[in-house]
CSV table of C-alpha atoms and ligand atoms in Angstrom, one decimal:
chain,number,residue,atom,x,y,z
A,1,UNK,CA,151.6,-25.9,116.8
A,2,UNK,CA,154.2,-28.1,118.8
A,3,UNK,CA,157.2,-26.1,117.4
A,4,UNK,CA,155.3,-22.9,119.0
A,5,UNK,CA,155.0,-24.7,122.1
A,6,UNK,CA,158.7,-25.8,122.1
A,7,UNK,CA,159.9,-22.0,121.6
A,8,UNK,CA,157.2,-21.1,124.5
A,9,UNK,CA,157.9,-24.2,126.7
A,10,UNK,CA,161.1,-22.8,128.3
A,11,UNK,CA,159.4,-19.0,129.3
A,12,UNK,CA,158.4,-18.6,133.1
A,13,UNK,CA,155.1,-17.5,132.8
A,14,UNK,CA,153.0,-16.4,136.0
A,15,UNK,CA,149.6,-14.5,136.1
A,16,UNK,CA,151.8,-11.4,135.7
A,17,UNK,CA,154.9,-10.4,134.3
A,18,UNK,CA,157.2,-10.1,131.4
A,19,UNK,CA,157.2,-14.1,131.0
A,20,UNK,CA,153.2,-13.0,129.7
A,21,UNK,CA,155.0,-10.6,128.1
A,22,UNK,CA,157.5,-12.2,126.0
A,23,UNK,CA,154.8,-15.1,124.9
A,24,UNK,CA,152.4,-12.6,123.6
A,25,UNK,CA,154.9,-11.3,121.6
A,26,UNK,CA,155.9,-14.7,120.1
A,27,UNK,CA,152.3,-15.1,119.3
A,28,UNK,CA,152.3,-12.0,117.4
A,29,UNK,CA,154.6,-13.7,114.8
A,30,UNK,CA,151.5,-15.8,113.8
A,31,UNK,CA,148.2,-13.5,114.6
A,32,UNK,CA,148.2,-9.7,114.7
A,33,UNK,CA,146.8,-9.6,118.7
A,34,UNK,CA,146.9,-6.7,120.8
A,35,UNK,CA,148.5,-6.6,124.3
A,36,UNK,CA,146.4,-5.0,127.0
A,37,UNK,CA,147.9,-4.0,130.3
A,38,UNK,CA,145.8,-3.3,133.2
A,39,UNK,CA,147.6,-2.0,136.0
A,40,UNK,CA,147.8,-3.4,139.7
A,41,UNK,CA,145.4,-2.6,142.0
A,42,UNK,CA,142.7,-2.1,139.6
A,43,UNK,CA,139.2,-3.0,140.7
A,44,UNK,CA,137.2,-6.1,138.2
A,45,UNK,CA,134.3,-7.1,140.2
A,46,UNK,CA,135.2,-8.9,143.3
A,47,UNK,CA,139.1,-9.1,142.8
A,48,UNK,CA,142.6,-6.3,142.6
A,49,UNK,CA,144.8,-7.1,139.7
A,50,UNK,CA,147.7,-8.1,141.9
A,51,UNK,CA,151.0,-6.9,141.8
A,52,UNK,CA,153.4,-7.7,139.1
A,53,UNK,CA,155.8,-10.3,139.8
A,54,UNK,CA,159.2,-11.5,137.9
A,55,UNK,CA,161.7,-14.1,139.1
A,56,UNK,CA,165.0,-13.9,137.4
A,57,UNK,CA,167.4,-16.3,140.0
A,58,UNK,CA,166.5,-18.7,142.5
A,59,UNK,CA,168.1,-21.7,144.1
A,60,UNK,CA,169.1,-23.5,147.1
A,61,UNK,CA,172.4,-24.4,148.5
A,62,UNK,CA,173.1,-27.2,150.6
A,63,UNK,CA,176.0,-27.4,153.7
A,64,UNK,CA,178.5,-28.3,151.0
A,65,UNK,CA,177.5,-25.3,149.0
A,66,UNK,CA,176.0,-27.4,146.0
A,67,UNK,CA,172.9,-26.0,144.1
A,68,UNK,CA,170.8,-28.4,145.2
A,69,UNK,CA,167.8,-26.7,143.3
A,70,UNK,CA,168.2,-24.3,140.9
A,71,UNK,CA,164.8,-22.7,139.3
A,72,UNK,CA,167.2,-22.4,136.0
A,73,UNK,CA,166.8,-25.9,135.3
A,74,UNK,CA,163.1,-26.3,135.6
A,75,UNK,CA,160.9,-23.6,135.8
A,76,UNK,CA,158.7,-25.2,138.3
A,77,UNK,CA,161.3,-25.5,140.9
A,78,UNK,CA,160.4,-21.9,142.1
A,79,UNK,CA,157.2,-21.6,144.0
A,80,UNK,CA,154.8,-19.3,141.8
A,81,UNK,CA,154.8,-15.9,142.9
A,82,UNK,CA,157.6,-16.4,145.7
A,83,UNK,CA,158.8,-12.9,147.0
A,84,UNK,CA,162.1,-12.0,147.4
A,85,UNK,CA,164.5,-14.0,150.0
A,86,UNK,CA,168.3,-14.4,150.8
A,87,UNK,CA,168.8,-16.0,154.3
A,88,UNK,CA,170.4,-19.1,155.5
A,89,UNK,CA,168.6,-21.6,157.4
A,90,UNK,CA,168.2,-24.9,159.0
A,91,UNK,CA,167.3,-28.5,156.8
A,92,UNK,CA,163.8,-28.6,159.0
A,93,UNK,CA,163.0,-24.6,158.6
A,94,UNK,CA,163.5,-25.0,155.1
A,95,UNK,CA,161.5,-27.7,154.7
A,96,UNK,CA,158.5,-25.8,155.5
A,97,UNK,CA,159.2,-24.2,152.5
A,98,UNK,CA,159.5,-27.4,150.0
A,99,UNK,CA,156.8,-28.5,148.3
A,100,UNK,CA,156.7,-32.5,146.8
A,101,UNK,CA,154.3,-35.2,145.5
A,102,UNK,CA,155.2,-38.5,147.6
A,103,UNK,CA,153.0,-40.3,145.3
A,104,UNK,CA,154.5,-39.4,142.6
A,105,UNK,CA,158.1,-39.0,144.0
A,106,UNK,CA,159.9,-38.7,140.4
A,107,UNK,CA,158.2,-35.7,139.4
A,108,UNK,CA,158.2,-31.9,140.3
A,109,UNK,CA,155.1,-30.7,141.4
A,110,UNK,CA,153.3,-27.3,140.1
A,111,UNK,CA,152.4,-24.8,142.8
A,112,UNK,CA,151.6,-21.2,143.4
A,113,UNK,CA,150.7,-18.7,145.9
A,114,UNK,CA,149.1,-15.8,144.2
A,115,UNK,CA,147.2,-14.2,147.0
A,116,UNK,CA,149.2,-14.4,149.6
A,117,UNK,CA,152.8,-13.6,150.0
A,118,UNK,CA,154.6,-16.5,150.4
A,119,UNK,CA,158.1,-18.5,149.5
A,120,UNK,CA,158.6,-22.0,148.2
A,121,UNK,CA,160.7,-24.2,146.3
A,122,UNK,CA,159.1,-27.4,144.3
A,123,UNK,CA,161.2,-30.6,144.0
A,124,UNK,CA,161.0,-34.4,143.2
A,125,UNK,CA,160.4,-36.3,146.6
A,126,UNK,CA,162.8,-38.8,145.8
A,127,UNK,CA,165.7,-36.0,146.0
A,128,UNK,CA,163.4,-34.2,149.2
A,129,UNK,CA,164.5,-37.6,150.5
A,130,UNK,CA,168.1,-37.2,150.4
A,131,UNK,CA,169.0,-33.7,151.6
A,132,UNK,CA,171.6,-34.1,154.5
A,133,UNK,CA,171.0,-32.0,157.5
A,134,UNK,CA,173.0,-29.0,158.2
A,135,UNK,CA,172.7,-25.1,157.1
A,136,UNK,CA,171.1,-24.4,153.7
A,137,UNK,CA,171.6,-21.0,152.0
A,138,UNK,CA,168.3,-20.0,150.2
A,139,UNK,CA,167.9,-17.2,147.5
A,140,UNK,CA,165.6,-15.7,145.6
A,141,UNK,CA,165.5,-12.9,143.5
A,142,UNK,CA,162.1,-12.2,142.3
A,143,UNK,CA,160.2,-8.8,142.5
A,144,UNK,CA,156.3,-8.2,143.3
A,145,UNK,CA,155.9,-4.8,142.9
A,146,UNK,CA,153.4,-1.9,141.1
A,147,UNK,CA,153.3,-3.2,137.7
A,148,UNK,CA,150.3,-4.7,135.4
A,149,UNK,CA,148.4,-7.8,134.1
A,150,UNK,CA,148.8,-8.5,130.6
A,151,UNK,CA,146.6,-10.1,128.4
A,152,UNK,CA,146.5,-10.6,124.5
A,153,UNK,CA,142.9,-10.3,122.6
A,154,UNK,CA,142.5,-10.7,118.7
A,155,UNK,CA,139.2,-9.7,117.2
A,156,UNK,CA,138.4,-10.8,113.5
A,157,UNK,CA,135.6,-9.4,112.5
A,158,UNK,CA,132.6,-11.2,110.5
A,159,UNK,CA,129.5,-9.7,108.8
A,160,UNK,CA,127.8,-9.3,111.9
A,161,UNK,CA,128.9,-8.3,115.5
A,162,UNK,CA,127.5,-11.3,116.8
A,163,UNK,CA,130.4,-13.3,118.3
A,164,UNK,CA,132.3,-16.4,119.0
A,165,UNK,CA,134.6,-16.2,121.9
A,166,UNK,CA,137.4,-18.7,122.5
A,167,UNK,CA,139.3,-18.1,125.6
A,168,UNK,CA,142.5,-19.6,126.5
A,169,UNK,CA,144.8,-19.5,130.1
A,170,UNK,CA,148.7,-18.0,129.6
A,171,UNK,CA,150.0,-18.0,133.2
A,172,UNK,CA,151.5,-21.6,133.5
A,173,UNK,CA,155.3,-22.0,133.1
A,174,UNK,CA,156.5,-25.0,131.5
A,175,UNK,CA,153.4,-27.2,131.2
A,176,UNK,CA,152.6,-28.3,127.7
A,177,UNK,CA,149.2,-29.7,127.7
A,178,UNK,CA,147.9,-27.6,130.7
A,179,UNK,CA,147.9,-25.3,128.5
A,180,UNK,CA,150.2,-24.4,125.9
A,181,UNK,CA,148.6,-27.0,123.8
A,182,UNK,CA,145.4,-24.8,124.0
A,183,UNK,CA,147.4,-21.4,123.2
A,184,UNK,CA,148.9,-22.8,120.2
A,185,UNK,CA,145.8,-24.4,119.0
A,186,UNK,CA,143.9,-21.0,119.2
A,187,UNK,CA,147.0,-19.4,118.0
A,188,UNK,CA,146.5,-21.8,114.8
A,189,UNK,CA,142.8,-21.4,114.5
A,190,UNK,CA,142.9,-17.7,114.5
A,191,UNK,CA,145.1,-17.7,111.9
A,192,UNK,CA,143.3,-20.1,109.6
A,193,UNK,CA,140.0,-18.0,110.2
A,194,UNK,CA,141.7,-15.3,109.1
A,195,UNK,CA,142.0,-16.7,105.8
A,196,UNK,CA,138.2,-17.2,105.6
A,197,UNK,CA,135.1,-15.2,105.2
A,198,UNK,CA,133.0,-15.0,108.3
A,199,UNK,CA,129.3,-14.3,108.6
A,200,UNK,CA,130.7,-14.1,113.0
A,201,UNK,CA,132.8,-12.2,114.2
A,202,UNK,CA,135.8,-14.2,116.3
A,203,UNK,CA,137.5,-13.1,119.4
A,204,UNK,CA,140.5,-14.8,120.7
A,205,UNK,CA,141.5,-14.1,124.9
A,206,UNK,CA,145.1,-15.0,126.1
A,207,UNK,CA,144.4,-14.4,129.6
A,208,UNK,CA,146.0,-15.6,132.8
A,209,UNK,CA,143.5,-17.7,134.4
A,210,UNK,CA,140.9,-16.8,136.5
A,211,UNK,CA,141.9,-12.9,136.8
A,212,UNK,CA,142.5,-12.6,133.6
A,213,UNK,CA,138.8,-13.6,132.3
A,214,UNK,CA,137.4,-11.5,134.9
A,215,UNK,CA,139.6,-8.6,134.1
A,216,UNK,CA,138.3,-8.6,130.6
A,217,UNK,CA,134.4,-9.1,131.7
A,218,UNK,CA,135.3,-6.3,133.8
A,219,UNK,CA,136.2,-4.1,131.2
A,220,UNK,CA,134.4,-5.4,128.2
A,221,UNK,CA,130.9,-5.9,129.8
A,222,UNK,CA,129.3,-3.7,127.0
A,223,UNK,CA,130.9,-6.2,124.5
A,224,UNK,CA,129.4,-9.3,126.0
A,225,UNK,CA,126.1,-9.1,124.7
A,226,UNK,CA,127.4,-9.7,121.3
A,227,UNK,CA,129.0,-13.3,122.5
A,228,UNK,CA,126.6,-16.1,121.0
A,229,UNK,CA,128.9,-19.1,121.6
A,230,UNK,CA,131.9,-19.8,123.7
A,231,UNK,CA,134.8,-22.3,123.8
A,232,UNK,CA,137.8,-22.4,126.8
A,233,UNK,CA,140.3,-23.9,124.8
A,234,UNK,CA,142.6,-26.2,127.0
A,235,UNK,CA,144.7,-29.6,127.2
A,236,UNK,CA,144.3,-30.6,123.5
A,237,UNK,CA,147.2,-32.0,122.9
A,238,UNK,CA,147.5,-35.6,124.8
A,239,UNK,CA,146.2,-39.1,123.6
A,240,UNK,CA,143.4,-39.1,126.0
A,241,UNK,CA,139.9,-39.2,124.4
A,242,UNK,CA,137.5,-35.8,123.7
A,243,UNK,CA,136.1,-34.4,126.6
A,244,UNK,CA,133.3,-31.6,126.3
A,245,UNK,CA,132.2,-29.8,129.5
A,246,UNK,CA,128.6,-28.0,128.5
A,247,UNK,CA,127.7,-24.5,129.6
A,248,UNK,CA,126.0,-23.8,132.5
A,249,UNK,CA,122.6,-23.3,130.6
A,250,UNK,CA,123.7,-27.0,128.8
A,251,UNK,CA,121.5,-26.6,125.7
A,252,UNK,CA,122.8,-23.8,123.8
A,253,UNK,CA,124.1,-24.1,119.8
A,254,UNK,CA,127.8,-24.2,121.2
A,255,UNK,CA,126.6,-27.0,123.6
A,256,UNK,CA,125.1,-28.8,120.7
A,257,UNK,CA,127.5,-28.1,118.1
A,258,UNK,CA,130.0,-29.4,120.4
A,259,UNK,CA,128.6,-32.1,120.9
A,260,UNK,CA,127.6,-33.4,117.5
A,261,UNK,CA,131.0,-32.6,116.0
A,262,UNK,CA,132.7,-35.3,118.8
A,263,UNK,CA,129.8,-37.7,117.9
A,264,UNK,CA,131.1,-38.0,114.4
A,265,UNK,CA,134.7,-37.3,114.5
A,266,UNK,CA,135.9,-41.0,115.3
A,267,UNK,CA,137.6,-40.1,118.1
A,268,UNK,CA,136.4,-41.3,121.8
A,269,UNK,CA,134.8,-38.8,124.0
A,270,UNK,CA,132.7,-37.7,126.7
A,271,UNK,CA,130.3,-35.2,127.4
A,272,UNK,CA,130.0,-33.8,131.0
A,273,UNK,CA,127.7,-31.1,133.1
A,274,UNK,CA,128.8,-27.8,133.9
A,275,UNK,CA,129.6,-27.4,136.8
A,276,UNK,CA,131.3,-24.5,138.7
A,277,UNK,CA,135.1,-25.7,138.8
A,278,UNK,CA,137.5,-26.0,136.4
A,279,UNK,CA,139.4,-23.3,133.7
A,280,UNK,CA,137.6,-19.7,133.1
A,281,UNK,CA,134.1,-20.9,131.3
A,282,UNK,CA,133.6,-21.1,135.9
A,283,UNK,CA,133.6,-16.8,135.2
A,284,UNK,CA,132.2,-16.7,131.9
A,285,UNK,CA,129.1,-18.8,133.3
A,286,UNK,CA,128.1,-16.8,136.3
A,287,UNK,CA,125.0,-16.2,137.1
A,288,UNK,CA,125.8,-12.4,136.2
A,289,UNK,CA,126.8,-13.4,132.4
A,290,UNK,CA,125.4,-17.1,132.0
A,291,UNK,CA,127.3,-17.1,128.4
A,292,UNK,CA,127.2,-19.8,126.1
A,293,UNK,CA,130.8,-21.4,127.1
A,294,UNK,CA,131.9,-24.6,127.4
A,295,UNK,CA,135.3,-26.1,127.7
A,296,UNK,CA,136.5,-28.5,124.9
A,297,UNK,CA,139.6,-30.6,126.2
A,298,UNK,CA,141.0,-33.9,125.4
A,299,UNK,CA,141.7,-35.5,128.8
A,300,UNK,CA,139.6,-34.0,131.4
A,301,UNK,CA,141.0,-31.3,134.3
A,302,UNK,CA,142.8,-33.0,136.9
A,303,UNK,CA,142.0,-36.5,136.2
A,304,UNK,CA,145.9,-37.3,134.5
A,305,UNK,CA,148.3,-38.1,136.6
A,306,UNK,CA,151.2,-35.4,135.2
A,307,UNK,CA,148.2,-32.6,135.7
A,308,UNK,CA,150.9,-30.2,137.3
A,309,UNK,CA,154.0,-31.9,137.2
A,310,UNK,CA,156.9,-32.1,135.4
A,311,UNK,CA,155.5,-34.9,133.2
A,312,UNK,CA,153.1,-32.2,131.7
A,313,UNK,CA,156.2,-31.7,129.1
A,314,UNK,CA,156.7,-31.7,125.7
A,315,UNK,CA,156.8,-35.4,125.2
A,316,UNK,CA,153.2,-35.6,126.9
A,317,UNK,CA,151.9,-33.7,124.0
A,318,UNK,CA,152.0,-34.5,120.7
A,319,UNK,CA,151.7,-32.7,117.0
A,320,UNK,CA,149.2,-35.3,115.9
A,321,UNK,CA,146.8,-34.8,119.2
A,322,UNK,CA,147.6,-31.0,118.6
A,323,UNK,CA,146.6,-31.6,114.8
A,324,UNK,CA,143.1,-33.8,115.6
A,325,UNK,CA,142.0,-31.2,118.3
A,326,UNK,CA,142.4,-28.6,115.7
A,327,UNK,CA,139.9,-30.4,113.2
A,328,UNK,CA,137.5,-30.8,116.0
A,329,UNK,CA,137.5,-27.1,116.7
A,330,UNK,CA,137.8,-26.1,113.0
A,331,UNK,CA,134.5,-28.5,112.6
A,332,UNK,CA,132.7,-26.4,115.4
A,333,UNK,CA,133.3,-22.6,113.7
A,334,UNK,CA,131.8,-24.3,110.7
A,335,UNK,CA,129.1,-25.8,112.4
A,336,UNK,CA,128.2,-22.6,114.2
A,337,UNK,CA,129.1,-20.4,110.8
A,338,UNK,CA,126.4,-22.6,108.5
A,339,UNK,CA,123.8,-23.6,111.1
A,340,UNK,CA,120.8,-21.3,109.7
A,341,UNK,CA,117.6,-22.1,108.6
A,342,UNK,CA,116.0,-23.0,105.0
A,343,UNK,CA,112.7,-23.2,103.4
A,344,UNK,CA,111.5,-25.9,101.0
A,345,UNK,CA,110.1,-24.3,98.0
A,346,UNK,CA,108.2,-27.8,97.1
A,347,UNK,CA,106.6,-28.9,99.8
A,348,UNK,CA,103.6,-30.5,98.6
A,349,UNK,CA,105.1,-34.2,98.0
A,350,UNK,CA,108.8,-34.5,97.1
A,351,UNK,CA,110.3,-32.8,94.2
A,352,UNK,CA,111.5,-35.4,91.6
A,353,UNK,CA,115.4,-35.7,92.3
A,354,UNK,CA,116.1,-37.3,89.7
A,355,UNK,CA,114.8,-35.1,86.9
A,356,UNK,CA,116.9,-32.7,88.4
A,357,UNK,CA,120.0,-34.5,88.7
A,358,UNK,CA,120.6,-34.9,92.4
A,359,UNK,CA,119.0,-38.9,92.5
A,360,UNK,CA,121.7,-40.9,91.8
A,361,UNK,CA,120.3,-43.1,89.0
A,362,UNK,CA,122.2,-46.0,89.6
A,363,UNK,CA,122.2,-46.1,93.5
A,364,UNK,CA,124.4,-48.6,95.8
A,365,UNK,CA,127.5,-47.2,97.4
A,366,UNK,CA,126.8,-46.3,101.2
A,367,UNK,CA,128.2,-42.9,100.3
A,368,UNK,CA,125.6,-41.8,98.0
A,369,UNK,CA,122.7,-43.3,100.3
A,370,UNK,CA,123.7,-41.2,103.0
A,371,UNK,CA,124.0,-38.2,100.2
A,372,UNK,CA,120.1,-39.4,99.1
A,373,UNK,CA,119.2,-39.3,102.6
A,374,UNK,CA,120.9,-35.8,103.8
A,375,UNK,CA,118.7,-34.6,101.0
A,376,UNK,CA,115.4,-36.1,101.9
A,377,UNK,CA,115.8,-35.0,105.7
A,378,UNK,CA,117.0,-31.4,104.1
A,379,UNK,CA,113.8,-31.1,102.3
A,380,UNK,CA,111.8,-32.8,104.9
A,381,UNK,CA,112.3,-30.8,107.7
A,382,UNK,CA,113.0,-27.5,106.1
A,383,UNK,CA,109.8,-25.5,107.0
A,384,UNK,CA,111.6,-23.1,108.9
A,385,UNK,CA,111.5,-24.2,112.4
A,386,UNK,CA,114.6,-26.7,111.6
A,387,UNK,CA,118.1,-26.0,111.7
A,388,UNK,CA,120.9,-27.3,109.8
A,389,UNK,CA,121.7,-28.8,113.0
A,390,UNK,CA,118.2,-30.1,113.9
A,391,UNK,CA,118.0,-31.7,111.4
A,392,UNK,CA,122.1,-33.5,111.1
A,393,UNK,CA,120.8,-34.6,114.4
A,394,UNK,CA,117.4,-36.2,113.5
A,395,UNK,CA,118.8,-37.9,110.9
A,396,UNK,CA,121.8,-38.8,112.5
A,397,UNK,CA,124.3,-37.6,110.1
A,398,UNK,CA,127.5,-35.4,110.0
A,399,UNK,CA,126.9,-31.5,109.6
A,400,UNK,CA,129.3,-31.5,106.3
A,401,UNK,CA,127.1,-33.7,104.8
A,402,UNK,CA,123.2,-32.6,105.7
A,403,UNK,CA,125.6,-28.8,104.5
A,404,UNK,CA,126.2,-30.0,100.9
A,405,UNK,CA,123.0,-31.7,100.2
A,406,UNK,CA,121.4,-28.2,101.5
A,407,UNK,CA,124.1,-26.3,98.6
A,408,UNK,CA,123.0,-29.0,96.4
A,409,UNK,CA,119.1,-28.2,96.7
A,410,UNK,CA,119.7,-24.8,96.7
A,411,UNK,CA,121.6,-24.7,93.5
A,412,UNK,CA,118.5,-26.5,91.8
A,413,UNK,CA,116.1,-23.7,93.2
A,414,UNK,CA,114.4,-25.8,95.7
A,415,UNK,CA,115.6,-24.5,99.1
A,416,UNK,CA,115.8,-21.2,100.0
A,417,UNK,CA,117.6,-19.4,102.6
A,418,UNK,CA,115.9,-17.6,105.8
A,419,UNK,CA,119.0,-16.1,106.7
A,420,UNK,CA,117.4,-16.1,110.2
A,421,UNK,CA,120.7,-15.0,111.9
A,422,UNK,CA,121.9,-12.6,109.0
B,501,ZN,ZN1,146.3,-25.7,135.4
C-alpha cells in the first residue's frame, strides 16, 4: 500500500483530467476496475459535470526573473482548477492571487476553485513574506475545456446481489493521508476479496469527491437498492486513533459492525454522529438515498494540523498505520459476510459439551473460558431472533470468536443455519 502511494504521490490529480486518468490506470495493475467517463455538462441531480481541466506548466517570476514558484516542484503550488494566464503584474495585484496559512507559515496550503473560474498560486507564508516588490511575470498553462469526469468502479460479485459499497475520493494531488492512503487501502482490500468466496457482492468507487459520488448515484440509481452496507474509505494511514462516523440512520449492521470491530481491535477510537459534512457518505446519506454509509478514518476530517498542506506527505503516513487500517476493514467484510442467524437444535437445558468434545475437560487458561463462554451465549441466544453480532455484543466478545464456537456447534449437529440473508 505505501509503495502505491509513492508511485501515485507525484500525479496532479483534480476532479477532472488525465492526472484521474493516469492513477486509475496504475490501479489497474492491482484490480481489474473499469474507467467510466461521463462527459461535461452532463446533468446528476442538482450539479453539471464541469469541464475538464489539465495543468501542465505554471510558475511565477519575480523582477530578477527567478521562478519564484514553480507548480513542478510541488503540485500544490498551483491553485486547483486555475485557467489559463500569461500576463505580467504588480507584487500587490499578484498577491490577490496567493494563497498561504500564516499559522502555519512553513507549509503550503491545499486550495481549489472548482466552480468558479478563478487563478491562484499556493505558497509557504514564510517565503510570501519575502517577495521584493517590483513586476512579477505570471504563467499558467492549464486548459478547462469540453472533456469528461472519470471515475474507476470494480464490482466483485458474491452469491447474492446484495451489496457492500466502499467509496473512496481520487481528486487530491499530492496528499497522502487525505486520501491516497484510502485509495491504496481499497485498492488492497479489493484485491484480497478477490481471492475469497463471497456470499455479497463488493463494489469499489474511485470517485473525485463530491461530484463524483453523485455522478454515480446519478447513473446507478437502479443499482442502489442492492447496497446493504457502506464504508467511505479515507485518511487511514496516520498514527492517530480510529475514528467511525455512523450513518445518518446510526443503527444499521455497517454502524454496528463498525463499531464492534474498533471495540476489540486494541487500537484507540471514537465513534461519532453523522452528520451532514465531511467526504461523500454527506451524498450517499441524503434523505433521497439514506444508505447504510459511514466513514471509517483514523484521525478525524479536519481536526490534524497538515489536513491540506504540504505536511500531508508521504512521511505523515505510514505502511504500518496503512497495514492496521487494513485489518480493521478486513474484520468488517467478515463481520458483515458471517453475521446470520442460527437455531439451537437443543434447547430444552444445555446439551452436554463435554460428551461431545467441545467442554474442555481440564479448564483454566483464559483462552478456553472465553471459547466455553462464546459457546454458551451461541447456544443461549440462538432462537433465531439473535445475530452473530447480537449476541458478540451481549456477551461482550470478539466476532471471530462467538464465529468459531458457532462452526464448532454446528459441526456437532447442534446449531443450525437460518440462512436468513441467503
Ligand atoms: Zn480533502
Amino acid at each position: 500500500m505505501y509503495a502505491l502511494a509513492e508511485r501515485l504521490f507525484p500525479i496532479c490529480r483534480s476532479i477532472t483530467g488525465n492526472g484521474v486518468r493516469q492513477s486509475l490506470q496504475i490501479l489497474r495493475e492491482i484490480i481489474p476496475l473499469e474507467v467510466h467517463e461521463v462527459p461535461s455538462g452532463t446533468r446528476v441531480f442538482d450539479w453539471v459535470v464541469p469541464r475538464e481541466w489539465n495543468a501542465r506548466e505554471a510558475w511565477v517570476r519575480d523582477p530578477q526573473g527567478r521562478k519564484v514558484i514553480d507548480f513542478q516542484d510541488n503540485n500544490l503550488h498551483l491553485l486547483n482548477y486555475s485557467v489559463p494566464v500569461h500576463r505580467r503584474m504588480s507584487l500587490s495585484a499578484l498577491k490577490g492571487h496567493l494563497y498561504t496559512l500564516p499559522g502555519q507559515p512553513e507549509l503550503i496550503p491545499y486550495r481549489t476553485s472548482y466552480y468558479q473560474e478563478s487563478w491562484g498560486f499556493c505558497l509557504p507564508h514564510r517565503q510570501f513574506e519575502t517577495l521584493p516588490e517590483g513586476e512579477y511575470e505570471v504563467f499558467i498553462d492549464s486548459s478547462l475545456e469540453q472533456g469528461h469526469l472519470t471515475y474507476g468502479e470494480f464490482y466483485l460479485p458474491g452469491k447474492t446481489k446484495e451489496e457492500v459499497l466502499f467509496s473512496t475520493h481520487i481528486c487530491h494531488p499530492s496528499l497522502a493521508n487525505d486520501n491516497l492512503s484510502g485509495i491504496c487501502l481499497l485498492t488492497f482490500l479489493a484485491q484480497e476479496l478477490q481471492k475469497k468466496p463471497r456470499r455479497y457482492s463488493h463494489r469499489f468507487l474511485f470517485i473525485p469527491g463530491t461530484i463524483g459520488s453523485i455522478t454515480w448515484l446519478a447513473r446507478n440509481e437502479d443499482k442502489v437498492e442492492h447496497i446493504r452496507h457502506g464504508l467511505v474509505a479515507s485518511l487511514l494511514g496516520d498514527s492517530g486513533g480510529f475514528t467511525y462516523k455512523k450513518s445518518r440512520r446510526g443503527n444499521t449492521e455497517i454502524d454496528r459492525a463498525a463499531e464492534h470491530v474498533l471495540k476489540h481491535s486494541g487500537h484507540p477510537y471514537e465513534i461519532i454522529d453523522f452528520a451532514p459534512y465531511g467526504y461523500d457518505e454527506r451524498q450517499y446519506c441524503s434523505p433521497g438515498f439514506n444508505l447504510a454509509v459511514g466513514n471509517l478514518t483514523r484521525s478525524r476530517f479536519g481536526t490534524f494540523p497538515e489536513y491540506h498542506t504540504s505536511a500531508d506527505n508521504l512521511s505523515f503516513i505510514q505502511p504500518q498505520y496503512l497495514q492496521d487500517s487494513l485489518e480493521v476493514y478486513k474484520e468488517v467484510v467478515e463481520v458483515l459476510e458471517d453475521n446470520d442467524l442460527f437455531e439451537n437444535l437443543n434447547p430444552k437445558c444445555e446439551p452436554q459439551l463435554g460428551r461431545r468434545g467441545l467442554y474442555d475437560a481440564i479448564g483454566g487458561g483464559s483462552e478456553s473460558k472465553a471459547r466455553q463462554m462464546a459457546m454458551l451465549w451461541v447456544l443461549n441466544l440462538s432462537d433465531g431472533s439473535h445475530s452473530l453480532l447480537d449476541i458478540a455484543e451481549r456477551a461482550g466478545l470478539p466476532f471471530r470468536l462467538v464465529l468459531q464456537a458457532c462452526r464448532a456447534l454446528q459441526e456437532a449437529g447442534l446449531l443450525r443455519g437460518l440462512s436468513a440473508k441467503g
